[in-house]
Coordinates of N, CA and C in Angstrom, one line a residue:
X1 N -93.1 -24.5 30.3 CA -92.5 -24.8 29.0 C -91.8 -26.2 29.2
X2 N -91.9 -27.0 28.1 CA -91.2 -28.3 28.1 C -89.7 -28.1 27.8
X3 N -88.9 -29.1 28.1 CA -87.5 -29.1 27.8 C -87.3 -29.0 26.3
X4 N -88.1 -29.8 25.5 CA -88.0 -29.7 24.1 C -88.3 -28.3 23.5
X5 N -89.3 -27.7 24.1 CA -89.6 -26.3 23.7 C -88.5 -25.4 24.0
X6 N -87.9 -25.5 25.2 CA -86.7 -24.6 25.5 C -85.6 -24.9 24.6
X7 N -85.4 -26.1 24.2 CA -84.3 -26.5 23.3 C -84.6 -25.9 21.9
X8 N -85.8 -26.0 21.5 CA -86.2 -25.4 20.2 C -86.0 -23.9 20.2
X9 N -86.5 -23.3 21.3 CA -86.4 -21.8 21.4 C -84.9 -21.4 21.3
X10 N -84.0 -22.0 22.0 CA -82.6 -21.6 22.0 C -82.0 -21.8 20.6
X11 N -82.3 -22.9 20.0 CA -81.7 -23.2 18.7 C -82.3 -22.2 17.6
X12 N -83.6 -22.0 17.6 CA -84.1 -21.1 16.6 C -83.6 -19.7 16.8
X13 N -83.6 -19.3 18.1 CA -83.1 -17.9 18.4 C -81.7 -17.7 17.9
X14 N -80.8 -18.7 18.2 CA -79.4 -18.6 17.8 C -79.3 -18.6 16.3
X15 N -80.2 -19.3 15.6 CA -80.2 -19.4 14.1 C -80.6 -18.0 13.6
X16 N -81.6 -17.4 14.2 CA -82.0 -16.0 13.7 C -80.9 -15.0 14.0
X17 N -80.3 -15.0 15.2 CA -79.3 -14.0 15.5 C -78.0 -14.2 14.8
X18 N -77.7 -15.4 14.3 CA -76.5 -15.7 13.6 C -76.4 -15.0 12.2
X19 N -77.6 -14.5 11.7 CA -77.6 -14.0 10.4 C -77.8 -15.0 9.3
X20 N -78.0 -16.3 9.7 CA -78.1 -17.4 8.7 C -79.4 -17.2 7.8
X21 N -80.4 -16.5 8.3 CA -81.6 -16.1 7.5 C -81.7 -14.6 7.5
X22 N -82.2 -14.2 6.3 CA -82.3 -12.7 6.1 C -83.6 -12.1 6.7
X23 N -83.5 -10.8 7.0 CA -84.7 -10.1 7.4 C -85.8 -10.2 6.4
X24 N -87.0 -10.5 6.8 CA -88.1 -10.7 5.9 C -88.2 -12.0 5.2
X25 N -87.3 -12.9 5.5 CA -87.4 -14.3 4.9 C -88.5 -15.1 5.5
X26 N -89.2 -15.9 4.7 CA -90.3 -16.7 5.2 C -89.7 -18.0 5.8
X27 N -90.3 -18.5 6.9 CA -89.9 -19.7 7.5 C -91.2 -20.6 7.7
X28 N -91.0 -21.9 7.8 CA -92.1 -22.8 8.0 C -91.8 -23.6 9.3
X29 N -92.8 -24.1 9.9 CA -92.6 -24.9 11.1 C -91.8 -26.2 10.7
X30 N -92.0 -26.7 9.5 CA -91.2 -27.9 9.1 C -89.7 -27.6 9.0
X31 N -89.4 -26.4 8.5 CA -88.0 -26.0 8.4 C -87.4 -25.9 9.8
X32 N -88.2 -25.3 10.7 CA -87.7 -25.1 12.1 C -87.6 -26.4 12.8
X33 N -88.5 -27.3 12.6 CA -88.4 -28.6 13.2 C -87.1 -29.4 12.8
X34 N -86.7 -29.2 11.5 CA -85.5 -29.8 11.0 C -84.3 -29.2 11.6
X35 N -84.3 -27.9 11.8 CA -83.2 -27.1 12.4 C -83.0 -27.5 13.8
X36 N -84.1 -27.7 14.6 CA -84.0 -28.0 16.0 C -84.0 -29.4 16.4
X37 N -84.4 -30.3 15.4 CA -84.4 -31.7 15.7 C -85.5 -32.1 16.7
X38 N -86.6 -31.3 16.8 CA -87.7 -31.7 17.7 C -89.0 -31.7 16.8
X39 N -90.1 -32.1 17.4 CA -91.3 -32.2 16.7 C -92.0 -30.8 16.6
X40 N -93.0 -30.7 15.8 CA -93.6 -29.4 15.5 C -94.3 -28.8 16.8
X41 N -94.8 -29.6 17.7 CA -95.5 -29.0 18.9 C -94.5 -28.1 19.7
X42 N -93.3 -28.6 20.1 CA -92.4 -27.7 20.8 C -91.9 -26.5 20.0
X43 N -91.8 -26.7 18.7 CA -91.5 -25.7 17.7 C -92.5 -24.6 17.8
X44 N -93.8 -24.9 17.8 CA -94.9 -23.9 17.9 C -94.7 -23.1 19.2
X45 N -94.5 -23.8 20.3 CA -94.3 -23.1 21.6 C -93.1 -22.1 21.5
X46 N -92.0 -22.6 20.9 CA -90.8 -21.7 20.8 C -91.1 -20.5 19.9
X47 N -91.8 -20.8 18.8 CA -92.2 -19.7 17.9 C -93.0 -18.6 18.5
X48 N -93.9 -19.0 19.4 CA -94.8 -18.0 20.1 C -93.9 -17.1 21.0
X49 N -92.9 -17.7 21.6 CA -92.0 -16.9 22.5 C -91.2 -15.9 21.6
X50 N -90.7 -16.4 20.4 CA -90.0 -15.5 19.6 C -90.8 -14.4 18.9
X51 N -92.1 -14.7 18.7 CA -93.0 -13.7 18.3 C -93.2 -12.6 19.4
X52 N -93.2 -13.0 20.6 CA -93.3 -12.1 21.7 C -92.1 -11.2 21.8
X53 N -90.9 -11.7 21.4 CA -89.7 -11.0 21.4 C -89.5 -10.1 20.1
X54 N -90.5 -10.2 19.2 CA -90.5 -9.5 17.9 C -89.3 -9.9 17.0
X55 N -88.8 -11.1 17.2 CA -87.8 -11.7 16.3 C -88.5 -12.4 15.1
X56 N -89.7 -12.9 15.3 CA -90.5 -13.5 14.3 C -91.9 -12.8 14.2
X57 N -92.4 -12.7 13.0 CA -93.7 -12.0 12.9 C -94.6 -12.8 12.0
X58 N -95.9 -12.7 12.1 CA -96.9 -13.4 11.3 C -97.5 -12.4 10.3
X59 N -97.8 -12.8 9.1 CA -98.5 -12.0 8.2 C -100.0 -12.1 8.4
X60 N -100.8 -11.3 7.7 CA -102.2 -11.5 7.8 C -102.7 -12.8 7.5
X61 N -102.0 -13.5 6.6 CA -102.4 -14.9 6.2 C -101.7 -16.0 7.1
X62 N -101.1 -15.5 8.2 CA -100.5 -16.4 9.2 C -99.2 -17.0 8.8
X63 N -98.6 -16.6 7.7 CA -97.3 -17.1 7.3 C -96.3 -16.4 8.3
X64 N -95.2 -17.2 8.5 CA -94.2 -16.8 9.5 C -93.0 -16.2 8.8
X65 N -92.5 -15.1 9.3 CA -91.3 -14.4 8.7 C -90.3 -13.9 9.7
X66 N -89.1 -13.9 9.3 CA -88.1 -13.2 10.1 C -88.4 -11.7 10.2
X67 N -88.3 -11.1 11.3 CA -88.7 -9.7 11.5 C -87.8 -8.8 10.6
X68 N -88.4 -7.8 10.1 CA -87.7 -6.8 9.3 C -88.2 -5.5 9.7
X69 N -87.3 -4.6 10.2 CA -87.8 -3.3 10.7 C -87.5 -2.2 9.7
X70 N -88.4 -1.2 9.7 CA -88.1 0.0 8.9 C -87.2 0.9 9.7
X71 N -86.7 2.0 9.1 CA -85.9 2.9 9.8 C -86.7 3.5 10.9
X72 N -88.0 3.8 10.8 CA -88.8 4.3 11.9 C -88.8 3.4 13.1
X73 N -89.0 2.1 12.7 CA -89.0 1.0 13.8 C -87.7 1.1 14.5
X74 N -86.6 1.1 13.8 CA -85.2 1.1 14.4 C -85.0 2.3 15.3
X75 N -85.5 3.5 14.8 CA -85.3 4.7 15.6 C -86.0 4.6 16.9
X76 N -87.2 4.0 16.9 CA -87.9 3.8 18.1 C -87.2 2.8 19.1
X77 N -86.7 1.7 18.5 CA -86.0 0.7 19.3 C -84.8 1.4 19.9
X78 N -84.0 2.2 19.2 CA -82.8 2.8 19.7 C -83.2 3.8 20.8
X79 N -84.3 4.5 20.6 CA -84.8 5.5 21.6 C -85.1 4.8 22.9
X80 N -85.9 3.7 22.8 CA -86.2 2.9 24.0 C -85.0 2.4 24.7
X81 N -84.1 1.8 23.8 CA -82.9 1.2 24.4 C -82.0 2.3 25.1
X82 N -82.0 3.5 24.5 CA -81.3 4.6 25.1 C -81.8 5.0 26.5
X83 N -83.1 5.0 26.6 CA -83.7 5.3 27.9 C -83.3 4.3 28.9
X84 N -83.4 3.1 28.6 CA -83.1 2.0 29.5 C -81.6 1.9 29.8
X85 N -80.8 1.9 28.8 CA -79.3 1.8 29.0 C -78.7 3.0 29.7
X86 N -79.3 4.2 29.5 CA -78.8 5.3 30.2 C -79.1 5.2 31.7
X87 N -80.3 4.7 32.0 CA -80.7 4.4 33.4 C -79.8 3.3 34.0
X88 N -79.5 2.3 33.2 CA -78.6 1.2 33.7 C -77.2 1.8 34.0
X89 N -76.7 2.7 33.1 CA -75.4 3.2 33.4 C -75.4 4.1 34.6
X90 N -76.4 4.9 34.8 CA -76.6 5.8 35.9 C -76.6 4.9 37.2
X91 N -77.3 3.9 37.2 CA -77.4 3.0 38.4 C -76.0 2.3 38.7
X92 N -75.4 1.9 37.6 CA -74.2 1.1 37.7 C -73.1 2.0 38.2
X93 N -73.1 3.3 37.9 CA -72.0 4.2 38.4 C -71.9 4.3 39.9
X94 N -73.0 4.0 40.5 CA -73.1 4.1 42.0 C -72.8 2.7 42.6
X95 N -72.8 1.7 41.8 CA -72.7 0.3 42.4 C -71.6 -0.6 41.9
X96 N -70.9 -0.2 40.8 CA -69.9 -1.1 40.3 C -68.8 -1.4 41.3
X97 N -68.4 -2.6 41.5 CA -67.3 -3.0 42.3 C -66.0 -2.8 41.5
X98 N -64.8 -2.9 42.2 CA -63.5 -2.8 41.6 C -63.3 -3.9 40.6
X99 N -63.8 -5.1 41.0 CA -63.7 -6.3 40.1 C -64.5 -6.1 38.9
X100 N -65.7 -5.5 39.0 CA -66.5 -5.3 37.8 C -65.9 -4.2 36.8
X101 N -65.3 -3.2 37.4 CA -64.6 -2.2 36.6 C -63.4 -2.9 35.9
X102 N -62.7 -3.7 36.6 CA -61.5 -4.4 36.0 C -62.0 -5.3 34.8
X103 N -63.2 -5.9 35.0 CA -63.8 -6.8 34.0 C -64.1 -5.9 32.7
X104 N -64.7 -4.7 33.0 CA -65.0 -3.9 31.8 C -63.7 -3.5 31.1
X105 N -62.6 -3.2 31.8 CA -61.4 -2.8 31.2 C -60.8 -4.0 30.3
X106 N -60.9 -5.2 30.9 CA -60.4 -6.4 30.2 C -61.2 -6.6 28.9
X107 N -62.5 -6.5 29.0 CA -63.4 -6.7 27.9 C -63.2 -5.7 26.8
X108 N -62.9 -4.5 27.2 CA -62.7 -3.5 26.2 C -61.3 -3.7 25.5
X109 N -60.3 -4.2 26.2 CA -59.1 -4.6 25.5 C -59.3 -5.7 24.5
X110 N -60.2 -6.6 24.8 CA -60.5 -7.7 23.9 C -61.2 -7.2 22.7
X111 N -62.1 -6.2 22.9 CA -62.9 -5.6 21.9 C -61.9 -4.8 20.9
X112 N -61.0 -4.1 21.5 CA -60.0 -3.4 20.7 C -59.2 -4.3 19.8
X113 N -58.8 -5.5 20.4 CA -58.0 -6.4 19.7 C -58.8 -7.0 18.5
X114 N -60.1 -7.2 18.7 CA -60.9 -7.7 17.6 C -61.0 -6.6 16.4
X115 N -61.1 -5.3 16.8 CA -61.2 -4.3 15.8 C -59.9 -4.2 15.0
X116 N -58.7 -4.4 15.6 CA -57.5 -4.2 14.9 C -57.1 -5.4 14.0
X117 N -57.9 -6.4 14.0 CA -57.6 -7.5 13.0 C -57.9 -7.0 11.6
X118 N -57.4 -7.7 10.6 CA -57.6 -7.4 9.2 C -58.3 -8.6 8.5
X119 N -59.6 -8.5 8.2 CA -60.5 -7.4 8.5 C -60.9 -7.5 10.0
X120 N -61.6 -6.5 10.5 CA -62.0 -6.6 12.0 C -62.8 -7.9 12.2
X121 N -62.6 -8.5 13.4 CA -63.3 -9.7 13.7 C -64.6 -9.3 14.4
X122 N -65.7 -9.2 13.5 CA -67.0 -8.6 14.0 C -67.6 -9.5 15.1
X123 N -67.5 -10.9 14.9 CA -68.1 -11.8 15.9 C -67.4 -11.6 17.2
X124 N -66.1 -11.5 17.3 CA -65.4 -11.3 18.5 C -65.8 -9.9 19.1
X125 N -65.9 -8.9 18.3 CA -66.3 -7.5 18.7 C -67.6 -7.6 19.4
X126 N -68.6 -8.3 18.7 CA -69.9 -8.3 19.2 C -70.0 -9.1 20.6
X127 N -69.2 -10.1 20.7 CA -69.2 -10.9 22.0 C -68.6 -10.1 23.1
X128 N -67.5 -9.4 22.8 CA -66.9 -8.5 23.9 C -67.8 -7.4 24.2
X129 N -68.5 -6.8 23.2 CA -69.4 -5.7 23.4 C -70.6 -6.2 24.3
X130 N -71.1 -7.3 23.9 CA -72.3 -7.9 24.7 C -71.9 -8.1 26.1
X131 N -70.7 -8.7 26.4 CA -70.3 -9.0 27.7 C -70.0 -7.7 28.5
X132 N -69.5 -6.6 27.8 CA -69.2 -5.3 28.4 C -70.5 -4.8 29.0
X133 N -71.5 -4.8 28.1 CA -72.8 -4.2 28.6 C -73.5 -5.1 29.6
X134 N -73.3 -6.4 29.6 CA -73.8 -7.3 30.6 C -73.3 -7.0 32.0
X135 N -72.0 -6.6 32.1 CA -71.4 -6.2 33.4 C -72.1 -5.0 33.9
X136 N -72.4 -4.0 33.0 CA -73.2 -2.8 33.4 C -74.5 -3.2 34.0
X137 N -75.2 -4.1 33.2 CA -76.6 -4.5 33.7 C -76.5 -5.2 35.0
X138 N -75.5 -6.1 35.2 CA -75.3 -6.7 36.5 C -75.1 -5.7 37.6
X139 N -74.3 -4.7 37.4 CA -74.0 -3.7 38.4 C -75.2 -2.9 38.7
X140 N -76.1 -2.6 37.7 CA -77.3 -1.8 37.8 C -78.2 -2.5 38.8
X141 N -78.2 -3.8 38.9 CA -78.9 -4.6 39.9 C -80.4 -4.3 39.9
X142 N -81.0 -4.5 38.7 CA -82.4 -4.3 38.5 C -83.0 -5.4 37.6
X143 N -83.6 -6.4 38.1 CA -84.1 -7.5 37.3 C -85.2 -6.9 36.3
X144 N -85.9 -5.9 36.7 CA -86.9 -5.4 35.8 C -86.3 -4.7 34.6
X145 N -85.2 -4.0 34.8 CA -84.5 -3.3 33.8 C -83.9 -4.4 32.8
X146 N -83.3 -5.4 33.4 CA -82.7 -6.4 32.5 C -83.7 -7.1 31.7
X147 N -84.9 -7.4 32.2 CA -85.9 -8.1 31.4 C -86.4 -7.2 30.3
X148 N -86.5 -5.9 30.5 CA -87.0 -5.0 29.4 C -85.9 -4.9 28.4
X149 N -84.6 -4.8 28.8 CA -83.5 -4.7 27.8 C -83.4 -5.9 26.9
X150 N -83.7 -7.1 27.5 CA -83.5 -8.3 26.8 C -84.2 -8.3 25.5
X151 N -85.3 -7.6 25.4 CA -86.1 -7.6 24.1 C -85.6 -6.7 23.1
X152 N -84.6 -5.8 23.5 CA -84.1 -4.9 22.5 C -82.6 -5.2 22.2
X153 N -81.9 -5.6 23.1 CA -80.4 -5.7 22.9 C -80.0 -6.7 21.9
X154 N -80.6 -7.9 22.0 CA -80.1 -9.0 21.2 C -80.9 -9.2 19.9
X155 N -81.7 -8.2 19.5 CA -82.4 -8.2 18.2 C -81.3 -8.1 17.1
X156 N -81.7 -8.7 15.9 CA -80.7 -8.6 14.8 C -80.2 -7.2 14.5
X157 N -80.9 -6.2 14.9 CA -80.5 -4.8 14.6 C -79.1 -4.7 15.2
X158 N -78.7 -5.3 16.3 CA -77.4 -5.2 16.9 C -76.4 -5.7 16.0
X159 N -76.7 -6.9 15.4 CA -75.7 -7.5 14.5 C -75.6 -6.7 13.3
X160 N -76.7 -6.3 12.7 CA -76.6 -5.5 11.5 C -75.9 -4.2 11.7
X161 N -76.1 -3.6 12.9 CA -75.4 -2.3 13.2 C -73.9 -2.5 13.2
X162 N -73.4 -3.5 13.9 CA -72.0 -3.7 13.9 C -71.4 -3.9 12.6
X163 N -72.1 -4.6 11.7 CA -71.6 -4.9 10.4 C -71.6 -3.8 9.4
X164 N -72.3 -2.7 9.8 CA -72.3 -1.5 9.0 C -71.2 -0.5 9.4
X165 N -70.5 -0.8 10.5 CA -69.4 0.1 11.0 C -68.2 0.0 10.1
X166 N -67.5 1.1 9.9 CA -66.1 1.1 9.4 C -65.2 0.8 10.6
X167 N -63.9 0.6 10.3 CA -63.0 0.3 11.4 C -62.8 1.6 12.2
X168 N -62.9 2.7 11.6 CA -62.8 4.0 12.4 C -64.0 4.1 13.4
X169 N -65.1 3.7 12.9 CA -66.3 3.8 13.8 C -66.3 2.8 14.9
X170 N -65.8 1.6 14.6 CA -65.6 0.6 15.6 C -64.6 1.1 16.7
X171 N -63.5 1.8 16.3 CA -62.6 2.4 17.2 C -63.3 3.4 18.1
X172 N -64.2 4.2 17.5 CA -64.9 5.2 18.3 C -65.8 4.5 19.4
X173 N -66.4 3.4 19.0 CA -67.1 2.6 20.0 C -66.3 2.2 21.2
X174 N -65.0 1.8 20.9 CA -64.1 1.4 21.9 C -63.8 2.6 22.8
X175 N -63.6 3.8 22.2 CA -63.3 5.0 22.9 C -64.5 5.4 23.8
X176 N -65.7 5.2 23.3 CA -66.9 5.4 24.2 C -66.8 4.5 25.4
X177 N -66.4 3.3 25.2 CA -66.3 2.4 26.4 C -65.2 2.9 27.3
X178 N -64.1 3.4 26.8 CA -63.1 3.9 27.7 C -63.7 5.0 28.5
X179 N -64.5 5.9 27.9 CA -65.0 7.0 28.7 C -66.1 6.5 29.7
X180 N -66.8 5.5 29.3 CA -67.7 4.9 30.3 C -67.0 4.4 31.5
X181 N -65.9 3.7 31.3 CA -65.1 3.2 32.4 C -64.6 4.4 33.3
X182 N -64.1 5.5 32.6 CA -63.7 6.6 33.4 C -64.8 7.2 34.2
X183 N -66.0 7.3 33.7 CA -67.1 7.8 34.4 C -67.5 6.9 35.6
X184 N -67.3 5.6 35.4 CA -67.6 4.6 36.5 C -66.6 4.8 37.6
X185 N -65.3 4.9 37.2 CA -64.2 5.1 38.2 C -64.5 6.4 39.0
X186 N -65.0 7.4 38.3 CA -65.3 8.7 39.0 C -66.6 8.6 39.8
X187 N -67.3 7.5 39.7 CA -68.6 7.4 40.4 C -69.5 8.5 40.1
X188 N -69.6 8.8 38.8 CA -70.3 10.0 38.3 C -71.5 9.5 37.5
X189 N -72.7 9.4 38.0 CA -73.8 8.8 37.3 C -74.3 9.7 36.1
X190 N -74.1 11.1 36.3 CA -74.5 12.0 35.2 C -73.6 11.8 34.0
X191 N -72.3 11.7 34.3 CA -71.3 11.5 33.2 C -71.6 10.1 32.5
X192 N -71.8 9.1 33.3 CA -72.1 7.8 32.7 C -73.3 7.8 31.8
X193 N -74.3 8.4 32.3 CA -75.6 8.5 31.5 C -75.4 9.3 30.2
X194 N -74.6 10.4 30.3 CA -74.4 11.2 29.1 C -73.6 10.4 28.0
X195 N -72.6 9.7 28.5 CA -71.7 8.9 27.5 C -72.5 7.8 26.9
X196 N -73.3 7.1 27.7 CA -74.1 6.0 27.2 C -75.1 6.5 26.1
X197 N -75.7 7.7 26.4 CA -76.6 8.3 25.5 C -76.0 8.6 24.2
X198 N -74.8 9.2 24.2 CA -74.2 9.6 22.9 C -73.7 8.4 22.2
X199 N -73.2 7.4 22.9 CA -72.8 6.1 22.4 C -73.9 5.4 21.5
X200 N -75.1 5.4 22.1 CA -76.2 4.7 21.4 C -76.7 5.6 20.3
X201 N -76.8 6.9 20.4 CA -77.2 7.7 19.3 C -76.3 7.6 18.1
X202 N -75.0 7.5 18.4 CA -74.0 7.4 17.3 C -74.3 6.0 16.6
X203 N -74.5 5.0 17.4 CA -74.8 3.7 16.8 C -76.1 3.8 15.9
X204 N -77.1 4.5 16.4 CA -78.3 4.6 15.6 C -78.0 5.3 14.3
X205 N -77.3 6.4 14.3 CA -77.1 7.2 13.0 C -76.2 6.4 12.1
X206 N -75.3 5.5 12.6 CA -74.5 4.7 11.7 C -75.5 3.7 11.0
X207 N -76.4 3.1 11.8 CA -77.3 2.2 11.2 C -78.3 2.9 10.2
X208 N -78.7 4.1 10.6 CA -79.7 4.8 9.8 C -79.1 5.1 8.4
X209 N -77.8 5.4 8.3 CA -77.2 5.6 7.0 C -77.3 4.4 6.1
X210 N -77.3 3.2 6.7 CA -77.3 2.0 5.9 C -78.8 1.6 5.5
X211 N -79.8 1.9 6.3 CA -81.1 1.5 6.0 C -81.9 2.6 5.2
X212 N -81.4 3.8 5.1 CA -82.1 4.8 4.3 C -82.9 5.7 5.2
X213 N -83.6 6.7 4.5 CA -84.4 7.7 5.2 C -85.7 7.2 5.8
X214 N -86.2 7.9 6.8 CA -87.4 7.6 7.4 C -88.6 7.7 6.4
X215 N -89.7 7.0 6.7 CA -90.8 7.0 5.8 C -91.3 8.4 5.5
X216 N -91.4 9.3 6.5 CA -91.9 10.6 6.2 C -90.9 11.5 5.4
X217 N -89.6 11.2 5.5 CA -88.6 11.8 4.6 C -88.8 11.4 3.1
X218 N -89.1 10.1 2.9 CA -89.4 9.6 1.6 C -90.6 10.2 1.0
X219 N -91.6 10.4 1.8 CA -92.9 11.0 1.4 C -92.7 12.4 0.9
X220 N -91.7 13.1 1.5 CA -91.5 14.5 1.1 C -90.9 14.6 -0.3
X221 N -90.4 13.5 -0.9 CA -89.9 13.5 -2.2 C -88.7 14.4 -2.5
X222 N -87.9 14.6 -1.5 CA -86.7 15.5 -1.7 C -85.7 14.8 -2.6
X223 N -84.8 15.5 -3.2 CA -83.9 14.8 -4.0 C -83.0 15.6 -4.8

């Protein structure tokens, strides 16, 4: 990949994850070239990478759109993420250094401070949350695991999930982190795995309330 392509990829990805464009919104290569300040050739290379990450999708007519997921898509993504992150937590419980545990504690304090602002500072919450989970991935010490997670963790679903939380639910997320730290201090991989699993399922159900019922529930016509 060329340097211009890498630059275009980073800028377009940041633009998508910032929420500046809505799910399902159409984009053109000309628009993306203006955003990135590079020519259309590196933009095309960047777009192919973002299609591989499922952040951008093509229609049957080859038009380009910001990815938009159904509730069923989201449930599958959270299920896959749960499998991977539970495994990461289990591995990390056996490997975390004291310095890494201290880093987790400091990040969760920052996350709590973001929650207690009026209104909650969602951007700061997301950054602290991202960094908290990154420490766990580092401790898990599995390049394969990190590569697989990269396609799920930074998808816009993460941003949209955080923005659907009430302050009480954000506080619950922080309490989950506290319990994860306790499990890590105890060097208990089963406990860490269980807490991570419930943490992610709670996040999924919060998101599911915002996006509505699954397709097969709609087909049943209940009401």
